XYZ file of C-alpha atoms in Angstrom:
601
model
C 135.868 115.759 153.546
C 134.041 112.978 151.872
C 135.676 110.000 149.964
C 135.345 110.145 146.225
C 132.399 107.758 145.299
C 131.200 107.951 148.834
C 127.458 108.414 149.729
C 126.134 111.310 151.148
C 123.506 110.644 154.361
C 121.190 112.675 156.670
C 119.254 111.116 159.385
C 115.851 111.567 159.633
C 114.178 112.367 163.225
C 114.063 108.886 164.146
C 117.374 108.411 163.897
C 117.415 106.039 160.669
C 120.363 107.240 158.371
C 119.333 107.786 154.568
C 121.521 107.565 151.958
C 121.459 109.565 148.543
C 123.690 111.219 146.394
C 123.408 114.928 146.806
C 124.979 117.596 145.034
C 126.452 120.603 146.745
C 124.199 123.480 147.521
C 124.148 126.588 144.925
C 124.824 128.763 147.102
C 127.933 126.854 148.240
C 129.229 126.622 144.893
C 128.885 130.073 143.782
C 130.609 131.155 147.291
C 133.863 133.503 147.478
C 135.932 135.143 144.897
C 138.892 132.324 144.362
C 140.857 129.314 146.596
C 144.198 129.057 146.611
C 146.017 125.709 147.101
C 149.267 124.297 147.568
C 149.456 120.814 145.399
C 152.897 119.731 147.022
C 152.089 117.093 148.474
C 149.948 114.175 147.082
C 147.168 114.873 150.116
C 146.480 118.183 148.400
C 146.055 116.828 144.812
C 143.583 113.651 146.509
C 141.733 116.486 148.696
C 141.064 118.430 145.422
C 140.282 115.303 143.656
C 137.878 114.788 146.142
C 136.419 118.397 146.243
C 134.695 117.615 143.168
C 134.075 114.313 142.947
C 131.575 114.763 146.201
C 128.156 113.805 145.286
C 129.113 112.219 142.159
C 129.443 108.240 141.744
C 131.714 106.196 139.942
C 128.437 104.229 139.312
C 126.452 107.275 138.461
C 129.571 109.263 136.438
C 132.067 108.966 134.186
C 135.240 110.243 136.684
C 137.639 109.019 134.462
C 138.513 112.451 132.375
C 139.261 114.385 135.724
C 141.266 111.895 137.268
C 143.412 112.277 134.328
C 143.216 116.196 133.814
C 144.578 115.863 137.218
C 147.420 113.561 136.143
C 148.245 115.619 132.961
C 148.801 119.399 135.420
C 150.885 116.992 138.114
C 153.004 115.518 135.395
C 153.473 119.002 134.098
C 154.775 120.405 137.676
C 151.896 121.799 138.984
C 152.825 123.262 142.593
C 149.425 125.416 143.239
C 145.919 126.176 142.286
C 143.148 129.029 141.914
C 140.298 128.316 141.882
C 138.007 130.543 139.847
C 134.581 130.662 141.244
C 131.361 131.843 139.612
C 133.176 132.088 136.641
C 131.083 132.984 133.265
C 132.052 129.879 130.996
C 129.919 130.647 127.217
C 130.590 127.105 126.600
C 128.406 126.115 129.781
C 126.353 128.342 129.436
C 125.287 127.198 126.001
C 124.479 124.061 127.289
C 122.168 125.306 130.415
C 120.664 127.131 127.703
C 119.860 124.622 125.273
C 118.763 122.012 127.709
C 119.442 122.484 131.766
C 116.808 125.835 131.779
C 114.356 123.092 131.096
C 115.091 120.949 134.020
C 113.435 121.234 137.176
C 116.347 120.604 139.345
C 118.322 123.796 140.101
C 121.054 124.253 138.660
C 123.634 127.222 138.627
C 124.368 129.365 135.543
C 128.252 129.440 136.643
C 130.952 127.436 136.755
C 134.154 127.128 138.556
C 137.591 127.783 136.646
C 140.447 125.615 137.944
C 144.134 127.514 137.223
C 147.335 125.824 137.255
C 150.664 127.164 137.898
C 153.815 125.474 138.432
C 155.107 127.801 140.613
C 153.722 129.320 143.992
C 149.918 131.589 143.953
C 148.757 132.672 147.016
C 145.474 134.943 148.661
C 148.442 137.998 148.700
C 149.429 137.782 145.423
C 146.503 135.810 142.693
C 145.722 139.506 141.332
C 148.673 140.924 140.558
C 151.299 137.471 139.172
C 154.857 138.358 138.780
C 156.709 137.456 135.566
C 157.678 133.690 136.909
C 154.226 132.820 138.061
C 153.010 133.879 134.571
C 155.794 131.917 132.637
C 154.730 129.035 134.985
C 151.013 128.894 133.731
C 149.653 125.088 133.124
C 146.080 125.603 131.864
C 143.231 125.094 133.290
C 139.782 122.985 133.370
C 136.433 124.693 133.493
C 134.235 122.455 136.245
C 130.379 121.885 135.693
C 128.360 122.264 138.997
C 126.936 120.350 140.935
C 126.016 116.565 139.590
C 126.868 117.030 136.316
C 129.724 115.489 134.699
C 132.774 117.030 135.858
C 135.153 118.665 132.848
C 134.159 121.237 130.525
C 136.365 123.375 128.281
C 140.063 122.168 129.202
C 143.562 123.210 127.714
C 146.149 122.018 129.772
C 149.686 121.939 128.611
C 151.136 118.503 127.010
C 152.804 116.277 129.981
C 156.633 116.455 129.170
C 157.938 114.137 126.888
C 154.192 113.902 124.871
C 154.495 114.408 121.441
C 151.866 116.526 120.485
C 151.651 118.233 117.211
C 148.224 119.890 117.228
C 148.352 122.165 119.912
C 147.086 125.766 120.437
C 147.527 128.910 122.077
C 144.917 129.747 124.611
C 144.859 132.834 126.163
C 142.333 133.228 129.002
C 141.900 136.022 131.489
C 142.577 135.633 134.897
C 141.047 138.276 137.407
C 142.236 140.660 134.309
C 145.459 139.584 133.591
C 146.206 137.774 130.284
C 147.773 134.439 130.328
C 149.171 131.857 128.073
C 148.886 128.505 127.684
C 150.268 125.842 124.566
C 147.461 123.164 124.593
C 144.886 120.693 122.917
C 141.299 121.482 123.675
C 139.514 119.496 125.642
C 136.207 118.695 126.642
C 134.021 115.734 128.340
C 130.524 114.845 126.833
C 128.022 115.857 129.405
C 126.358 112.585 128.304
C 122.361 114.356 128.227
C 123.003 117.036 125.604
C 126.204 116.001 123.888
C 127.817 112.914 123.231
C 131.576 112.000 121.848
C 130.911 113.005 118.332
C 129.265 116.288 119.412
C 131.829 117.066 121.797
C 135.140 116.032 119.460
C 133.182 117.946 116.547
C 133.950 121.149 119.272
C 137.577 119.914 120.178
C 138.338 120.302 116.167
C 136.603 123.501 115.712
C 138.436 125.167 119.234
C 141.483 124.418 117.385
C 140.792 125.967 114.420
C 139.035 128.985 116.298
C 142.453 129.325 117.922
C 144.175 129.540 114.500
C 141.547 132.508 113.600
C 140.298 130.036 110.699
C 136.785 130.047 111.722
C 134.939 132.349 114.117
C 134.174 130.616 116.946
C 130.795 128.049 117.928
C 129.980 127.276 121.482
C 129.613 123.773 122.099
C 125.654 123.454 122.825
C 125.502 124.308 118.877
C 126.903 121.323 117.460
C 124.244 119.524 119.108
C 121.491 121.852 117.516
C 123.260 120.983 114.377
C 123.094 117.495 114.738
C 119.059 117.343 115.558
C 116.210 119.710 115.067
C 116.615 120.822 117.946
C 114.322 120.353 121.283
C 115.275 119.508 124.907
C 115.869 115.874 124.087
C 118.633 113.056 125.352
C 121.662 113.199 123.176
C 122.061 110.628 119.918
C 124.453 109.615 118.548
C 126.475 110.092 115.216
C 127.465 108.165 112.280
C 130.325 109.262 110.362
C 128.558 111.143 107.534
C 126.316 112.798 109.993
C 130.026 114.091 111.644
C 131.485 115.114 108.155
C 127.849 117.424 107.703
C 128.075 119.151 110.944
C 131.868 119.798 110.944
C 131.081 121.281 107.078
C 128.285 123.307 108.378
C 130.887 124.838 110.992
C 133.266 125.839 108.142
C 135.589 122.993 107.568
C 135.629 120.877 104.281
C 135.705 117.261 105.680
C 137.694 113.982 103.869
C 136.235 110.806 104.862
C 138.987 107.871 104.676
C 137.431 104.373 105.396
C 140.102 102.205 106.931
C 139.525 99.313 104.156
C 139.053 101.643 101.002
C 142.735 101.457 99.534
C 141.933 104.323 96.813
C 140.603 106.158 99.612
C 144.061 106.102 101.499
C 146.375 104.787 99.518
C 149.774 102.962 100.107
C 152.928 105.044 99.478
C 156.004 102.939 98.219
C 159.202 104.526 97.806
C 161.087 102.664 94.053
C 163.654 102.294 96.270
C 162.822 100.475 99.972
C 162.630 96.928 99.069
C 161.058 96.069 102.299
C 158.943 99.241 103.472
C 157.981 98.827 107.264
C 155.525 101.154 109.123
C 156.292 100.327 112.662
C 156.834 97.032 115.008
C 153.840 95.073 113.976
C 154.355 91.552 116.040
C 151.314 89.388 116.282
C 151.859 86.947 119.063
C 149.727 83.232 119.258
C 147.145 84.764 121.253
C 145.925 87.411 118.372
C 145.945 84.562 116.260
C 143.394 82.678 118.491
C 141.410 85.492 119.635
C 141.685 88.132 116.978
C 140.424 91.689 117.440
C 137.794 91.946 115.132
C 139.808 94.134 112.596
C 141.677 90.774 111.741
C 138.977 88.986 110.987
C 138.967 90.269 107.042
C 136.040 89.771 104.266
C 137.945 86.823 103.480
C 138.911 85.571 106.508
C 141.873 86.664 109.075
C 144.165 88.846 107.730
C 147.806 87.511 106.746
C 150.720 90.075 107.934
C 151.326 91.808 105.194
C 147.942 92.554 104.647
C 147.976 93.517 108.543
C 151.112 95.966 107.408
C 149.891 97.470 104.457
C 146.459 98.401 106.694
C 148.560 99.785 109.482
C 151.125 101.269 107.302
C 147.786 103.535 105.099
C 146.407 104.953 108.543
C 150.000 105.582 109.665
C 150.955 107.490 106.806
C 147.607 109.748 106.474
C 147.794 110.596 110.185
C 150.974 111.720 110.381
C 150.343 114.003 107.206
C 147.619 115.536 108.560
C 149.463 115.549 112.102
C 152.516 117.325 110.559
C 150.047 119.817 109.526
C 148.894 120.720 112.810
C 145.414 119.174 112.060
C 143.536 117.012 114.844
C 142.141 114.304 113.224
C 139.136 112.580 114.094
C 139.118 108.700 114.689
C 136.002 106.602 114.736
C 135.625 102.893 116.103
C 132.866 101.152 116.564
C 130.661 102.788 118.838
C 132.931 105.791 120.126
C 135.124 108.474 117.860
C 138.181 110.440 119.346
C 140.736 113.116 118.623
C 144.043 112.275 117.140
C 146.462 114.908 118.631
C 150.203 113.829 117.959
C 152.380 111.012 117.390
C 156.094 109.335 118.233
C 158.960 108.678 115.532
C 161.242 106.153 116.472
C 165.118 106.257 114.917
C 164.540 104.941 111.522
C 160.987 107.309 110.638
C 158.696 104.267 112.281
C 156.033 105.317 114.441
C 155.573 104.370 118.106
C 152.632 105.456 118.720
C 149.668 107.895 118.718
C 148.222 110.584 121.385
C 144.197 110.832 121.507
C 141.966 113.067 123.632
C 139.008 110.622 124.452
C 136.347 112.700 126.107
C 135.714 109.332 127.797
C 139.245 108.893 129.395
C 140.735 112.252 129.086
C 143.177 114.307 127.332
C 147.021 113.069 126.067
C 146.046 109.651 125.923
C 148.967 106.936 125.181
C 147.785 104.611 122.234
C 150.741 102.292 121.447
C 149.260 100.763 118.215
C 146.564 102.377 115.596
C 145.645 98.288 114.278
C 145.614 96.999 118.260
C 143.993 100.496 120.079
C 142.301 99.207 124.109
C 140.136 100.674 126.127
C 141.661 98.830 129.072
C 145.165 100.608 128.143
C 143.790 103.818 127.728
C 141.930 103.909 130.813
C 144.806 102.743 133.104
C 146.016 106.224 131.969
C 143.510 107.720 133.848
C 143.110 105.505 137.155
C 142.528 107.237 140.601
C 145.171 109.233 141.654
C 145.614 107.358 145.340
C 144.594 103.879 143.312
C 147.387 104.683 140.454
C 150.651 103.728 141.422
C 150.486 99.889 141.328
C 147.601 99.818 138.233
C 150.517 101.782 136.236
C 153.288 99.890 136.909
C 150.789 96.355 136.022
C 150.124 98.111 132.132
C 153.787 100.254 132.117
C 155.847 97.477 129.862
C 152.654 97.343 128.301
C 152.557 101.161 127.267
C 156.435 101.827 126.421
C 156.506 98.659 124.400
C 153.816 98.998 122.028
C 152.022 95.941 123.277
C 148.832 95.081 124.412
C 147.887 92.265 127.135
C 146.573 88.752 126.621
C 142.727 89.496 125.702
C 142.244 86.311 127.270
C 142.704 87.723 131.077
C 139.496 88.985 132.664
C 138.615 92.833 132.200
C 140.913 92.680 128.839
C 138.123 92.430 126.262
C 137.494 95.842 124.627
C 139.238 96.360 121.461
C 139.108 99.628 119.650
C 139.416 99.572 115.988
C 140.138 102.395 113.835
C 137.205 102.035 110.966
C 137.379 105.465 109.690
C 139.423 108.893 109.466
C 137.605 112.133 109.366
C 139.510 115.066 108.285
C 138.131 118.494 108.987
C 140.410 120.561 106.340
C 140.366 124.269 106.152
C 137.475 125.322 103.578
C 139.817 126.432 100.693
C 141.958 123.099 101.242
C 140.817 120.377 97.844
C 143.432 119.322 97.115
C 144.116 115.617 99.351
C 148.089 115.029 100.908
C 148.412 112.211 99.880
C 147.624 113.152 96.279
C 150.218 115.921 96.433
C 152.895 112.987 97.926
C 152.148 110.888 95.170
C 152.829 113.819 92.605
C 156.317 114.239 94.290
C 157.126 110.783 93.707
C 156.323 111.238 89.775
C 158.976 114.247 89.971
C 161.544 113.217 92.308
C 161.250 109.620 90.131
C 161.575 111.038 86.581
C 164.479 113.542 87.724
C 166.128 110.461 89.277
C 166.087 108.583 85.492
C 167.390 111.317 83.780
C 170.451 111.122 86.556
C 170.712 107.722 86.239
C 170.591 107.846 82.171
C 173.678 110.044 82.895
C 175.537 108.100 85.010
C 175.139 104.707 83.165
C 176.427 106.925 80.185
C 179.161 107.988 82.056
C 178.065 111.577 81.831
C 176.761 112.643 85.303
C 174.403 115.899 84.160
C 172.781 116.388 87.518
C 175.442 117.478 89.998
C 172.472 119.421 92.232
C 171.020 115.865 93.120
C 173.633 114.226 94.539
C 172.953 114.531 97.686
C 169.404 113.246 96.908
C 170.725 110.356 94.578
C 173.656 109.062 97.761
C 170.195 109.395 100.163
C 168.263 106.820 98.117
C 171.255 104.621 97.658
C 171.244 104.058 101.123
C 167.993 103.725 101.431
C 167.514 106.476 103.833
C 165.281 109.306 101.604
C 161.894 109.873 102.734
C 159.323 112.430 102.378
C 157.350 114.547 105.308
C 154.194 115.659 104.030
C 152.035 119.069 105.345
C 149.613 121.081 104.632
C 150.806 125.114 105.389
C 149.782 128.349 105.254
C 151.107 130.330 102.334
C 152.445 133.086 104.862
C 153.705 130.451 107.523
C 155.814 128.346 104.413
C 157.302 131.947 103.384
C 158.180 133.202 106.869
C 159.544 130.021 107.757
C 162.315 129.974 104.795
C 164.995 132.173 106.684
C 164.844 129.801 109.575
C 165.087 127.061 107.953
C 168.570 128.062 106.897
C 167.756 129.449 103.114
C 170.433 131.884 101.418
C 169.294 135.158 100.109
C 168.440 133.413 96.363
C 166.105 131.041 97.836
C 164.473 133.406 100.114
C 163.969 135.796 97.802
C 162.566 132.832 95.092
C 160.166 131.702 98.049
C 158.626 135.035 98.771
C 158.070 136.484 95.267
C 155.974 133.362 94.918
C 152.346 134.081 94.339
C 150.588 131.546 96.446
C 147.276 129.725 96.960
C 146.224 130.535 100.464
C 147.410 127.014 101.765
C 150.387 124.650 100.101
C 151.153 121.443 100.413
C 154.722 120.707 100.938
C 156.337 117.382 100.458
C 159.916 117.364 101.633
C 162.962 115.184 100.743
C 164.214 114.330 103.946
C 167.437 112.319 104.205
C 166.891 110.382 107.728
C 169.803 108.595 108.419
C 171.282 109.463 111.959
C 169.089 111.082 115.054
C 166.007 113.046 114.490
C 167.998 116.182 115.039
C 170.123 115.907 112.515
C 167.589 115.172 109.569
C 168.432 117.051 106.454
C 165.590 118.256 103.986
C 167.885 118.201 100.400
C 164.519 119.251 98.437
C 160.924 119.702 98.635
C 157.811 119.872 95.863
C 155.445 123.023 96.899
C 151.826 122.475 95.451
C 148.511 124.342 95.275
C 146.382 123.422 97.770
C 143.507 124.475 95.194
C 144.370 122.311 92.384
C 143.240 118.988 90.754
C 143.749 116.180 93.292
C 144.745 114.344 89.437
C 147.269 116.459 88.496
C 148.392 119.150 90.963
C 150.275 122.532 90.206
C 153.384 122.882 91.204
C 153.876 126.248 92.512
C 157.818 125.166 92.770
C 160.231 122.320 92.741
C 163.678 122.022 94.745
C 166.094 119.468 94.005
C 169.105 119.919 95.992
C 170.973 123.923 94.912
C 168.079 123.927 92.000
C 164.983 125.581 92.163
C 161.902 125.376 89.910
C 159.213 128.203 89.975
C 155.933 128.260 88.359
C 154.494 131.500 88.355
C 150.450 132.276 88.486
C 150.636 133.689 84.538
C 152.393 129.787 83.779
C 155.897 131.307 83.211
C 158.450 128.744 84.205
C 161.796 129.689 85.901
C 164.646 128.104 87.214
C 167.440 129.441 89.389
C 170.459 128.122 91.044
C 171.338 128.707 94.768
C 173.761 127.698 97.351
C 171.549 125.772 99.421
C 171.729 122.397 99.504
C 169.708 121.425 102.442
C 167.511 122.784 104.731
C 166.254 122.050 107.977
C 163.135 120.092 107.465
C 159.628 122.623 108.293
C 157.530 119.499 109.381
C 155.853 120.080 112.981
C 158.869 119.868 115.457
C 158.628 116.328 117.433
C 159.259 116.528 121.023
C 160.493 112.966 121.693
C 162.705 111.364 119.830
C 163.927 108.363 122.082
C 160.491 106.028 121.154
C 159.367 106.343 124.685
C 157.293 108.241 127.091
C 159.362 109.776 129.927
C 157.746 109.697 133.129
C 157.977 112.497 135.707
C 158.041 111.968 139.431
C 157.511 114.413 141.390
C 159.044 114.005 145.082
C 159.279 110.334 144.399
C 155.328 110.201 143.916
C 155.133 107.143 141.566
C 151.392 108.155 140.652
C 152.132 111.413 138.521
C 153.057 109.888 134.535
């Protein structure tokens, strides 16, 4: 079998040898019902690495996003593969509509459907799984023929130890059994008809598909949307044009420019006298060749201006990203989806995980203010080629650092200039709004209590809990955006008595809420306590939000729709916080080896 990258040759009749770059016959491709393949050794996973990669060209492709869909099933325990030939992908076939038909090269209407499993499939047994080899189901990638560029629609599940927050069911059918699969979309620009903002416009919308909030586009439309449309090379986007066509899909868009403080504003908690958002360490080097973010209106940016950047973009990511919304990053020249991120022991985050159509999915990005290509795409290296290239950018990754951009093929910086947020369509009211209207409550409750207690006449015995929290500096709020249903059915599990479930649930609700909760963080992640939380209309004024109810510690306040005010005691006095579970809590990423194969992350 050929090399990846190599050239395909013939030799004419008098003997010279010519050398092209061929793709494989139709005929070929659309061959057979389904392959089978063991992947336990690392010759099986560079053979099928190379299966596809045949008549394609590291000079001629972008090979990057399979290597690392290939990476991201082996780190997940992949031991075998079906391959799903001729298989009926709408998303392909949308774009062989809208542009391939008018090619002259042929081109097949099919594609091929790559399973993964992380236990044994064979020829005897692909039709009819058993229970295990369902339960072991890793996702799949959809392959475009021939020269093309390789990955279409992809949901593979999250390597372990990734903390991904956005991710969706996906259930597709395999030879007519129904399988499951806990993923983030995925897709690769094809580079002629779509490009990144087309093709992270359809990663967003998947989602959402997946959560039945909008009916579902294929991925040759977004394109259409973009242009009036005729067979034409693919443009480009600018971030307004992306906030029109995710609107015309059936989201309602925010648009946060990094620099526009009202725009994403700063939260400060009364009382952290030194708020921190992270390890932000600038080293000489930054200093004398700055990424270009540093280099301010006024000159290079001083470190607290550096922190009170970093610590806006941190703070509306991780809102949106408790909510389960992908959020869509641009840079300069290239935009990407924003899928999860890491808390370290104290509420700081570590860093982010990106699907970049251009590198692949679950993407490592140790720092939002110092984001690099060169890191990113180390992630994503040749599986025989990765080993070593790892191990040079490991300390690199884990540590939250970037290299000296003064060695050679260190250059490319990535700067976060904007934040697109494709909201559900009944969703006005901003999170950070609603977080800022907590503080105003949580704040004036806290006087009152303090009033009290310099009186010597403690009147607020439900908030002491809340009032020993912020004393030790270790109260903090989680911030989401829920569905009214979701917030209500979650209540039991969240360890509510009777009083408070029954409080919740007679609630008349907007369709979506925001919650912000009153987390007290002090020990591991697990054993965060929520001692209150401020439930708001997701309708209302962004100036002055209803509050559909208020807990503070074993009091509740409700606000009915007709305006009647209520307030009840109960014998909670904590819950378990509702934010989007994190699935690493030790500030790292944990690497899997399979077989003592260093190249698998």
């Amino acid at each position: 079998m050929a090399k990846p990258g190599d050239d395909l040759s013939s030799r004419s009749s008098n003997g010279r040898q010519l050398l092209f770059y061929g793709p494989e016959d139709i005929s070929t491709w659309e061959a057979g019902l389904a392959d089978c393949l063991d992947l336990s050794d690392a010759s099986a996973w560079s053979d099928l690495q190379a299966r596809y990669e045949t008549g394609r060209s590291e000079r001629t492709h972008n090979l990057l996003p399979w290597r690392r869909c290939l990476h991201v099933a082996r780190a997940s325990g992949a031991k075998s593969a079906v391959i799903e030939r001729r298989y009926i992908c709408y998303d392909y076939q949308s774009e062989f509509s809208a542009f391939y038909a008018h090619v002259l090269a042929g081109l097949p209407t099919t594609s091929h459907r790559i399973h993964f499993f992380s236990s044994h499939v064979t020829k005897a047994d692909y039709r009819e799984l058993k229970g295990d080899q369902k339960a072991g189901y890793l996702g799949y990638i959809v392959c475009r023929p021939r020269d093309l560029e390789i990955v279409g629609r992809t949901v593979l599940k999250p390597p372990p130890g990734y903390p991904v927050l956005t991710a969706v069911e996906d259930t597709p059918t395999f030879f007519g059994q129904e399988l499951k699969v806990n993923g983030v979309p995925f897709m690769q620009q094809d580079e002629r008809l779509g490009v990144c903002a087309n093709v992270v416009a359809w990663m967003v919308h998947y989602t959402a598909y997946r959560k039945s909030q909008v009916s579902r586009r294929f991925v040759a439309e977004f394109q259409r949307r973009a242009l009036d449309f005729s067979p034409k090379a693919a443009v480009g986007l600018d971030p307004f044009e992306l906030l029109g066509l995710l609107d015309g899909v059936g989201f309602r868009t925010e648009l946060f420019p990094r620099d526009a403080k009202d725009d994403i504003p700063e939260t400060r908690y009364p009382w952290d006298p030194e708020p921190t958002a992270g390890s932000l360490s600038l080293s000489p080097i930054y200093r004398e060749n700055p990424p270009p973010l540093l280099a301010g209106r006024d000159g290079l940016m001083n470190d607290s201006e550096l922190l009170a950047l970093k610590r806006r973009l941190v703070d509306e990511c991780c809102r949106n990203l408790n909510s389960g919304i992908p959020l869509i990053a641009d840079s300069f020249e290239h935009t990407f989806v924003v899928c999860g991120y890491r808390l370290t022991e104290g509420e700081s985050v570590a860093n982010f995980v990106v699907q970049d159509d251009q590198v692949g999915p679950y993407i490592n990005v140790p720092d939002c203010l110092f984001d690099r290509y060169d890191l990113r795409e180390a992630q994503a290296l040749s599986v025989t080629d990765r080993a070593a290239s790892l191990a040079e950018v490991s300390t690199h990754l884990f540590a939250g650092t970037s290299p000296d951009p003064s060695e050679e093929g260190h250059s490319e910086w990535s700067d976060w200039m904007e934040l697109l947020v494709p909201l559900p369509s009944r969703v006005f009211l901003r999170l950070h709004a609603a977080e800022a209207a907590a503080l105003r409550l949580l704040t004036l409750n806290f006087a009152e209590a303090d009033k009290g207690e310099a009186a010597g006449q403690p009147q607020f015995p439900e908030l002491v809990a809340l009032l020993k929290a912020r004393a030790k500096n270790m109260l903090r709020f989680r911030t989401y955006l829920v569905s009214a249903n979701e917030f209500k059915g979650r209540v039991v599990e969240r360890g509510a008595c009777p009083s408070l479930v029954t409080a919740y649930r007679s609630l008349r609700l907007s369709e979506w809420v925001a919650v912000v909760e009153f987390v007290d963080i002090e020990g591991p992640l697990s054993a965060h306590q929520c001692l209150g939380e401020a439930v708001f209309d997701a309708t209302s004024n962004p100036k002055n939000p209803w509050v559909h109810a208020l807990r503070l510690g074993t009091s509740v306040s409700i606000v009915y729709s007709n305006g009647i005010h209520k307030t009840i005691g109960t014998t909670t006095s904590s819950l378990h916080p509702a934010a989007r579970p994190y699935q690493s809590l030790d500030g790292r990423l944990l690497i899997e080896k399979s077989d003592s194969d260093a190249n698998a992350d």
